[in-house]
Tab-separated table of C-alpha atoms in Angstrom:
chain	number	residue	atom	x	y	z
K	16	MET	CA	-7.021	39.707	58.155
K	17	ASP	CA	-9.233	37.220	56.322
K	18	LEU	CA	-6.654	35.025	54.560
K	19	GLU	CA	-9.234	32.853	52.811
K	20	TYR	CA	-9.065	33.253	49.044
K	21	LYS	CA	-12.295	34.584	47.702
K	22	GLU	CA	-13.620	33.811	44.264
K	23	GLU	CA	-12.344	37.150	42.845
K	24	ASP	CA	-8.941	36.421	44.279
K	25	LEU	CA	-8.826	32.984	42.535
K	26	ARG	CA	-9.961	34.702	39.223
K	27	PHE	CA	-7.220	37.189	39.603
K	28	ARG	CA	-4.573	34.557	40.267
K	29	ALA	CA	-5.754	32.773	37.061
K	30	GLU	CA	-5.440	36.068	35.210
K	31	VAL	CA	-2.016	36.563	36.417
K	32	GLN	CA	-0.940	33.034	35.485
K	33	ALA	CA	-2.426	33.359	32.026
K	34	PHE	CA	-0.402	36.727	31.517
K	35	PHE	CA	2.882	35.118	32.531
K	36	ARG	CA	2.143	32.125	30.359
K	37	GLU	CA	1.388	34.226	27.349
K	38	ASN	CA	3.773	37.193	27.744
K	39	LEU	CA	6.944	36.152	29.637
K	40	PRO	CA	9.601	35.172	26.939
K	41	LYS	CA	10.716	31.572	27.603
K	42	GLU	CA	14.368	32.584	27.112
K	43	LEU	CA	14.137	35.043	29.926
K	44	SER	CA	12.512	32.587	32.408
K	45	ASP	CA	14.935	29.907	31.404
K	46	LYS	CA	17.702	32.298	32.316
K	47	VAL	CA	16.226	33.028	35.688
K	48	ARG	CA	15.483	29.360	36.315
K	49	ALA	CA	19.048	28.426	35.628
K	50	ARG	CA	20.291	31.329	37.653
K	51	ARG	CA	22.432	32.658	34.773
K	52	HIS	CA	23.421	36.275	34.581
K	53	LEU	CA	20.924	38.682	32.991
K	54	LYS	CA	21.932	41.469	30.692
K	55	ARG	CA	20.596	45.039	30.604
K	56	GLU	CA	18.600	44.288	27.527
K	57	ASP	CA	16.906	41.388	29.309
K	58	ALA	CA	15.703	43.589	32.222
K	59	VAL	CA	14.510	46.389	29.938
K	60	ARG	CA	12.684	44.078	27.564
K	61	TRP	CA	10.650	42.600	30.476
K	62	HIS	CA	10.031	45.932	32.072
K	63	LYS	CA	8.583	47.289	28.805
K	64	ILE	CA	6.272	44.180	28.622
K	65	LEU	CA	4.911	44.767	32.151
K	66	ALA	CA	4.560	48.546	31.404
K	67	LYS	CA	2.569	47.938	28.326
K	68	LYS	CA	0.226	45.753	30.283
K	69	GLY	CA	0.070	48.464	33.041
K	70	TRP	CA	1.493	46.109	35.718
K	71	ILE	CA	4.951	47.478	36.175
K	72	ALA	CA	4.343	49.628	39.216
K	73	PRO	CA	1.661	47.775	41.423
K	74	GLY	CA	2.494	50.016	44.593
K	75	TRP	CA	2.132	53.395	42.876
K	76	PRO	CA	-0.964	55.567	43.120
K	77	ARG	CA	-3.305	54.973	40.194
K	78	GLN	CA	-2.813	58.584	38.977
K	79	TYR	CA	0.798	57.905	38.242
K	80	GLY	CA	0.298	54.373	36.700
K	81	GLY	CA	-0.398	52.164	39.724
K	82	THR	CA	-2.791	49.156	39.453
K	83	GLY	CA	-5.038	49.831	42.459
K	84	TRP	CA	-4.775	46.218	43.502
K	85	SER	CA	-5.698	45.097	47.004
K	86	ALA	CA	-3.243	43.724	49.478
K	87	MET	CA	-4.250	40.263	48.702
K	88	GLN	CA	-3.909	40.829	44.913
K	89	ARG	CA	-0.476	42.237	45.487
K	90	HIS	CA	0.508	39.173	47.536
K	91	ILE	CA	-0.774	36.869	44.778
K	92	TRP	CA	1.113	38.873	42.181
K	93	ALA	CA	4.344	38.605	43.988
K	94	GLU	CA	3.808	34.803	44.570
K	95	GLU	CA	3.000	34.087	40.911
K	96	TYR	CA	5.783	36.384	39.707
K	97	ALA	CA	8.394	34.295	41.600
K	98	LEU	CA	6.863	30.987	40.506
K	99	ALA	CA	6.918	32.127	36.866
K	100	TYR	CA	10.727	32.710	37.174
K	101	ALA	CA	10.152	36.143	35.875
K	102	PRO	CA	13.266	38.515	35.754
K	103	PRO	CA	13.406	41.117	38.562
K	104	THR	CA	12.159	44.444	37.683
K	105	LEU	CA	14.280	47.772	37.717
K	106	SER	CA	13.989	48.026	41.437
K	107	PHE	CA	15.962	51.162	42.174
K	108	GLY	CA	13.820	53.395	40.205
K	109	LEU	CA	10.383	51.654	40.664
K	110	ASN	CA	10.444	50.495	44.258
K	111	LEU	CA	13.062	52.653	46.087
K	112	LEU	CA	13.217	56.114	44.479
K	113	ALA	CA	9.571	56.349	43.362
K	114	PRO	CA	8.148	56.220	46.926
K	115	VAL	CA	10.564	59.035	47.877
K	116	LEU	CA	9.484	61.094	44.932
K	117	LEU	CA	5.854	60.518	45.648
K	118	GLY	CA	6.242	61.400	49.174
K	119	PHE	CA	8.676	64.318	49.112
K	120	ALA	CA	9.327	65.620	45.557
K	121	SER	CA	7.812	68.666	43.992
K	122	GLU	CA	4.993	68.010	41.488
K	123	GLU	CA	7.212	69.160	38.714
K	124	GLN	CA	9.708	66.500	39.690
K	125	LYS	CA	7.145	63.790	39.913
K	126	GLN	CA	5.791	64.769	36.443
K	127	HIS	CA	9.260	64.580	34.984
K	128	TYR	CA	10.886	61.487	36.649
K	129	LEU	CA	8.003	59.154	37.360
K	130	PRO	CA	6.897	58.592	33.709
K	131	ARG	CA	10.549	57.965	32.786
K	132	ILE	CA	10.910	55.282	35.476
K	133	TYR	CA	7.582	53.725	34.308
K	134	ASP	CA	8.759	53.554	30.648
K	135	ALA	CA	12.390	52.445	31.481
K	136	GLU	CA	13.738	55.667	29.868
K	137	ASP	CA	16.076	56.048	32.943
K	138	TRP	CA	17.989	53.224	34.696
K	139	TRP	CA	18.665	54.242	38.299
K	140	CYS	CA	21.252	53.224	40.742
K	141	GLN	CA	21.732	53.985	44.371
K	142	GLY	CA	24.405	56.283	45.804
K	143	TYR	CA	24.351	55.341	49.555
K	144	SER	CA	27.379	53.289	50.667
K	145	GLU	CA	30.803	54.703	50.861
K	146	PRO	CA	34.160	53.114	51.784
K	147	GLY	CA	33.786	54.520	55.277
K	148	ALA	CA	29.971	54.752	55.490
K	149	GLY	CA	28.135	51.398	54.942
K	150	SER	CA	25.807	50.423	57.768
K	151	ASP	CA	26.580	53.661	59.436
K	152	LEU	CA	25.314	55.975	56.629
K	153	ALA	CA	25.392	59.115	58.799
K	154	SER	CA	29.049	59.066	58.615
K	155	LEU	CA	29.138	59.630	54.764
K	156	LYS	CA	31.642	62.108	53.387
K	157	THR	CA	30.645	62.791	49.821
K	158	ARG	CA	30.181	66.594	49.757
K	159	ALA	CA	27.929	68.817	47.854
K	160	VAL	CA	28.778	72.526	48.141
K	161	ARG	CA	26.160	74.991	46.762
K	162	GLN	CA	27.410	77.568	44.257
K	163	GLY	CA	24.536	79.599	42.898
K	164	ASP	CA	22.044	77.468	41.161
K	165	HIS	CA	24.238	74.356	41.272
K	166	TYR	CA	25.904	72.036	43.780
K	167	ILE	CA	29.585	70.895	43.293
K	168	VAL	CA	29.821	67.266	44.309
K	169	ASP	CA	33.051	65.489	45.243
K	170	GLY	CA	33.512	62.067	46.854
K	171	GLN	CA	33.054	58.270	46.329
K	172	LYS	CA	30.235	55.712	46.528
K	173	THR	CA	30.833	52.001	46.589
K	174	TRP	CA	28.907	48.680	46.098
K	175	THR	CA	26.840	50.571	43.525
K	176	THR	CA	24.660	47.796	42.110
K	177	LEU	CA	24.344	47.794	38.286
K	178	GLY	CA	25.752	51.294	38.247
K	179	GLN	CA	27.567	50.432	34.933
K	180	HIS	CA	24.051	50.550	33.251
K	181	ALA	CA	22.666	53.552	35.018
K	182	ASP	CA	21.543	56.701	33.423
K	183	MET	CA	20.786	58.370	36.784
K	184	ILE	CA	21.862	58.000	40.384
K	185	PHE	CA	20.158	59.101	43.552
K	186	CYS	CA	22.657	60.172	46.036
K	187	LEU	CA	23.077	61.045	49.803
K	188	VAL	CA	25.551	63.887	49.938
K	189	ARG	CA	26.822	66.059	52.954
K	190	THR	CA	25.700	69.611	52.616
K	191	SER	CA	26.465	70.701	56.149
K	192	ALA	CA	29.012	69.950	58.838
K	193	GLN	CA	27.066	71.622	61.535
K	194	GLY	CA	25.046	69.890	64.229
K	195	PRO	CA	24.323	66.089	64.441
K	196	ARG	CA	25.664	64.191	61.433
K	197	GLN	CA	22.115	63.163	60.310
K	198	GLN	CA	21.062	66.858	59.999
K	199	GLY	CA	23.660	67.693	57.295
K	200	ILE	CA	22.707	65.282	54.616
K	201	SER	CA	20.763	65.996	51.340
K	202	PHE	CA	19.219	63.732	48.727
K	203	LEU	CA	20.328	64.614	45.185
K	204	LEU	CA	19.428	63.169	41.759
K	205	ILE	CA	22.488	63.046	39.462
K	206	ASP	CA	22.934	62.380	35.715
K	207	MET	CA	25.438	59.659	35.311
K	208	LYS	CA	26.685	61.468	32.015
K	209	THR	CA	27.661	64.573	33.945
K	210	PRO	CA	31.401	65.303	33.453
K	211	GLY	CA	33.534	64.244	36.511
K	212	ILE	CA	31.789	60.903	37.293
K	213	THR	CA	33.790	57.666	36.876
K	214	VAL	CA	32.351	54.200	37.244
K	215	ARG	CA	34.887	51.489	38.020
K	216	PRO	CA	33.804	47.874	38.244
K	217	ILE	CA	34.241	45.551	41.231
K	218	ILE	CA	34.396	41.997	40.009
K	219	THR	CA	33.044	39.494	42.491
K	220	LEU	CA	34.315	36.010	43.297
K	221	ASP	CA	31.988	34.526	40.691
K	222	GLU	CA	33.520	36.728	38.106
K	223	ALA	CA	30.173	38.641	37.854
K	224	HIS	CA	30.081	42.526	37.320
K	225	GLU	CA	27.258	43.388	39.577
K	226	VAL	CA	28.655	46.183	41.829
K	227	ASN	CA	30.762	49.211	41.176
K	228	GLU	CA	32.709	52.141	42.723
K	229	VAL	CA	31.427	55.622	41.605
K	230	PHE	CA	33.842	58.611	41.938
K	231	PHE	CA	32.545	62.294	41.726
K	232	ASP	CA	35.157	64.783	40.893
K	233	ASN	CA	33.897	68.426	40.766
K	234	VAL	CA	30.577	67.192	39.485
K	235	LYS	CA	28.109	70.022	38.779
K	236	VAL	CA	24.479	69.211	39.717
K	237	PRO	CA	21.558	71.646	39.345
K	238	VAL	CA	19.801	72.585	42.656
K	239	ALA	CA	16.621	71.665	40.922
K	240	ASN	CA	17.706	68.108	41.398
K	241	LEU	CA	17.431	68.337	45.164
K	242	ILE	CA	14.550	66.290	46.616
K	243	GLY	CA	12.693	67.965	49.394
K	244	GLU	CA	14.688	70.284	51.685
K	245	GLU	CA	18.443	70.802	51.929
K	246	ASN	CA	19.891	69.090	54.947
K	247	LYS	CA	16.822	66.895	55.479
K	248	GLY	CA	17.957	64.020	53.302
K	249	TRP	CA	18.200	61.679	56.318
K	250	THR	CA	14.521	61.575	56.648
K	251	TYR	CA	14.009	60.569	52.991
K	252	ALA	CA	16.919	58.047	53.114
K	253	LYS	CA	15.190	56.261	56.159
K	254	TYR	CA	11.905	56.276	54.267
K	255	LEU	CA	13.529	54.805	51.257
K	256	LEU	CA	15.389	52.109	53.292
K	257	GLY	CA	12.054	51.095	54.738
K	258	HIS	CA	10.824	50.198	51.333
K	259	GLU	CA	14.070	48.425	50.463
K	260	ARG	CA	13.985	46.362	53.593
K	261	THR	CA	10.397	45.249	53.042
K	262	GLY	CA	11.408	44.105	49.466
K	263	ILE	CA	14.529	42.261	50.623
K	264	ALA	CA	12.154	39.992	52.648
K	265	ALA	CA	11.608	38.267	49.149
K	266	ILE	CA	8.877	35.929	50.482
K	267	GLY	CA	7.736	34.846	47.010
K	268	ASN	CA	11.260	33.897	45.982
K	269	SER	CA	11.824	31.942	49.263
K	270	LYS	CA	8.517	29.972	48.706
K	271	ARG	CA	9.713	29.135	44.986
K	272	GLU	CA	13.224	28.262	46.332
K	273	LEU	CA	11.748	26.009	49.032
K	274	LYS	CA	10.017	24.057	46.311
K	275	VAL	CA	13.259	23.723	44.401
K	276	LEU	CA	14.938	22.477	47.628
K	277	LYS	CA	12.318	19.858	48.280
K	278	ARG	CA	12.531	18.630	44.778
K	279	ARG	CA	16.346	18.394	44.796
K	280	ALA	CA	16.254	16.735	48.311
K	281	ALA	CA	13.610	14.145	47.155
K	282	LYS	CA	15.911	13.072	44.236
K	283	ALA	CA	19.213	12.965	46.214
K	284	ARG	CA	20.063	9.807	47.909
K	285	VAL	CA	21.669	8.966	51.287
K	286	ASP	CA	22.196	5.326	52.001
K	287	GLY	CA	19.746	4.515	49.321
K	288	LYS	CA	17.042	6.720	50.661
K	289	PRO	CA	15.810	10.200	49.650
K	290	LEU	CA	17.680	12.950	51.370
K	291	LEU	CA	14.460	14.641	52.282
K	292	GLN	CA	13.658	11.606	54.431
K	293	GLU	CA	16.938	11.816	56.376
K	294	PRO	CA	15.673	12.883	59.877
K	295	GLN	CA	18.184	15.800	60.614
K	296	PHE	CA	17.884	17.271	57.037
K	297	ALA	CA	14.123	16.894	57.132
K	298	ALA	CA	13.995	18.712	60.370
K	299	ARG	CA	15.918	21.711	59.054
K	300	VAL	CA	13.682	21.868	55.950
K	301	ALA	CA	10.663	21.749	58.246
K	302	ASP	CA	12.125	24.524	60.469
K	303	VAL	CA	12.804	26.841	57.549
K	304	GLU	CA	9.266	26.191	56.148
K	305	ILE	CA	7.570	27.209	59.405
K	306	GLU	CA	9.717	30.317	59.678
K	307	LEU	CA	8.668	31.260	56.061
K	308	MET	CA	5.006	30.653	56.900
K	309	ALA	CA	5.354	32.842	59.916
K	310	LEU	CA	7.077	35.557	58.004
K	311	GLU	CA	4.370	35.571	55.421
K	312	MET	CA	1.666	35.861	57.893
K	313	THR	CA	3.420	38.758	59.492
K	314	ALA	CA	3.918	40.531	56.233
K	315	LEU	CA	0.334	40.038	55.179
K	316	GLY	CA	-0.841	41.341	58.606
K	317	LEU	CA	1.176	44.554	58.112
K	318	VAL	CA	0.038	45.197	54.744
K	319	ALA	CA	-3.630	44.584	55.793
K	320	ASP	CA	-3.259	47.077	58.584
K	321	GLY	CA	-2.043	49.682	56.144
K	322	ALA	CA	1.425	49.706	57.706
K	323	ARG	CA	2.979	49.508	54.206
K	324	SER	CA	2.104	53.158	53.403
K	325	LYS	CA	4.007	54.364	56.598
K	326	ILE	CA	6.722	51.733	56.797
K	327	GLY	CA	8.378	51.985	60.162
K	328	PRO	CA	10.591	49.717	62.214
K	329	GLU	CA	8.460	46.771	61.246
K	330	ALA	CA	10.440	46.674	58.045
K	331	SER	CA	13.494	45.638	60.067
K	332	LEU	CA	11.750	42.636	61.299
K	333	LEU	CA	10.858	41.535	57.774
K	334	LYS	CA	14.417	42.248	56.561
K	335	ILE	CA	15.961	40.207	59.289
K	336	GLU	CA	13.724	37.135	58.922
K	337	GLY	CA	13.484	37.253	55.181
K	338	THR	CA	17.158	37.401	54.588
K	339	GLN	CA	17.902	34.643	57.123
K	340	ILE	CA	15.394	32.434	55.566
K	341	SER	CA	16.836	33.009	52.114
K	342	GLN	CA	20.306	32.048	53.285
K	343	GLU	CA	19.176	28.936	55.060
K	344	ILE	CA	17.335	27.725	51.931
K	345	SER	CA	20.334	28.239	49.724
K	346	GLN	CA	22.546	26.431	52.168
K	347	LEU	CA	20.158	23.441	52.243
K	348	GLN	CA	20.032	23.520	48.458
K	349	LEU	CA	23.801	23.464	48.203
K	350	GLU	CA	24.126	20.707	50.688
K	351	SER	CA	21.530	18.651	48.689
K	352	ALA	CA	23.757	18.804	45.643
K	353	GLY	CA	26.707	17.288	47.536
K	354	PRO	CA	30.114	17.549	45.571
K	355	THR	CA	28.342	18.496	42.294
K	356	GLY	CA	27.363	21.764	43.792
K	357	LEU	CA	30.980	22.896	44.461
K	358	ALA	CA	32.221	23.341	40.908
K	359	PHE	CA	32.997	26.902	39.935
K	360	ASP	CA	31.561	27.352	36.424
K	361	PRO	CA	31.427	30.982	35.250
K	362	ALA	CA	31.065	30.103	31.597
K	363	TYR	CA	27.884	28.289	32.257
K	364	LEU	CA	26.578	31.230	34.413
K	365	ASP	CA	27.427	33.683	31.524
K	366	GLY	CA	25.786	31.470	28.960
K	367	ARG	CA	28.970	30.896	27.057
K	368	THR	CA	28.447	27.151	27.356
K	369	GLU	CA	25.294	25.223	27.043
K	370	HIS	CA	25.930	22.742	29.886
K	371	ALA	CA	27.721	22.772	33.204
K	372	VAL	CA	31.305	21.522	33.477
K	373	ASN	CA	30.217	18.931	36.132
K	374	GLY	CA	27.421	17.674	34.039
K	375	ASP	CA	24.648	18.710	36.485
K	376	ASP	CA	23.085	21.963	35.042
K	377	ASP	CA	20.722	22.151	38.081
K	378	ALA	CA	23.681	22.081	40.597
K	379	ALA	CA	26.089	24.145	38.818
K	380	PRO	CA	24.799	27.618	39.904
K	381	LEU	CA	24.081	26.656	43.571
K	382	ALA	CA	27.522	27.535	45.004
K	383	ALA	CA	27.494	31.107	43.237
K	384	HIS	CA	23.968	31.601	44.426
K	385	TYR	CA	24.898	30.470	48.079
K	386	PHE	CA	27.787	33.001	48.158
K	387	ASN	CA	25.880	35.793	46.499
K	388	LEU	CA	23.122	35.576	49.173
K	389	ARG	CA	25.749	36.070	52.051
K	390	LYS	CA	25.415	39.835	51.232
K	391	ILE	CA	21.804	40.236	51.923
K	392	THR	CA	22.146	40.212	55.722
K	393	ILE	CA	24.536	43.170	55.297
K	394	PHE	CA	22.991	45.518	52.637
K	395	GLY	CA	20.004	47.668	53.204
K	396	GLY	CA	21.266	48.211	56.687
K	397	SER	CA	22.890	45.191	58.322
K	398	ASN	CA	20.795	42.756	60.456
K	399	GLU	CA	22.772	43.827	63.412
K	400	VAL	CA	21.773	47.460	62.860
K	401	GLN	CA	18.107	46.265	62.272
K	402	ARG	CA	18.093	44.553	65.671
K	403	ASN	CA	19.197	47.910	67.275
K	404	VAL	CA	16.275	49.563	65.447
K	405	ILE	CA	13.788	47.071	66.784
K	406	SER	CA	15.220	47.324	70.433
K	407	LYS	CA	14.915	51.044	70.313
K	408	MET	CA	11.830	51.916	68.396
K	409	ILE	CA	9.649	48.842	69.038
K	410	LEU	CA	10.758	47.561	72.409
K	411	GLY	CA	11.849	50.939	73.876
K	412	LEU	CA	15.118	49.548	75.258
């Protein structure tokens, strides 16, 4: 792949930078920069700004609202998006469900759901993990029993990110106990307002409400909400996870956070000298920067080869490397803050106080950020599972 920026690439980058400069509300970018908790209205507001511009769904086909950007343009977009401190988009609908709809749903389902995702009329959450089925999704027990033109769904999902805001949930449900476990799973779309659904918050150590438990008690779901074929949901689930793992690599975010790390480490002092010049710390920064550069080249190569449209086990490689790099950068950031990074300050993170309790606003969110990122090597299929995928599907072991 030719990685030299052409004149049209530089013009595109300038156009993207101008868009963020003129359209990204400062109060939203300030929240992201300070790592404060975003509200539902923050995410929807930014989503609608991007949708109005026609840039909310770069990966979709043009006929459904995609941008038609080249691989290089999408790379530039992701990089500038992170550098602008823009809020994350509503990923579950845009980047996870939409590819499944485009690949496996009926035309009627596409025409109904895709415009609603595009316009943020529906906030989606993901019903994959269960108390006994996390990394081993095939062991899930939530049942859907067909009765005429409906399914009756009973069971429980957990770690449902932002489910408290959701209008809809895409769910893996067991529709057959016959044969191998993977062959009895179906992919259902469920309205969260349906009687029998209960959402119970899980409050994390930083006092944030990000994840939930979702209970289904005799929930009636139209058969028309089935995606693809009954008992073939495992195929669609793996397809979706491939897109999720590619996104989790978060290369643009890591490049931004690496700059933050270098800035912090240049200001911090050890024996009167910048921490960034301390040999062991500098070596760790150099190591993670090299790893990030290698990951970026790998991702660009896959995109250029067209692998993204048929994401396979390569996504596992991106997921493993991307999450490990994100964690290492967050650890170095926390270490660069010294004792000021250890204060637990939920009031500052929620925006209830203007300044951090320890007097260092820049350092205040680092511990919460560090601990929050411990999850990323687990969700989307743990890194241990991804190594098994690589050994089996790429190396043939």
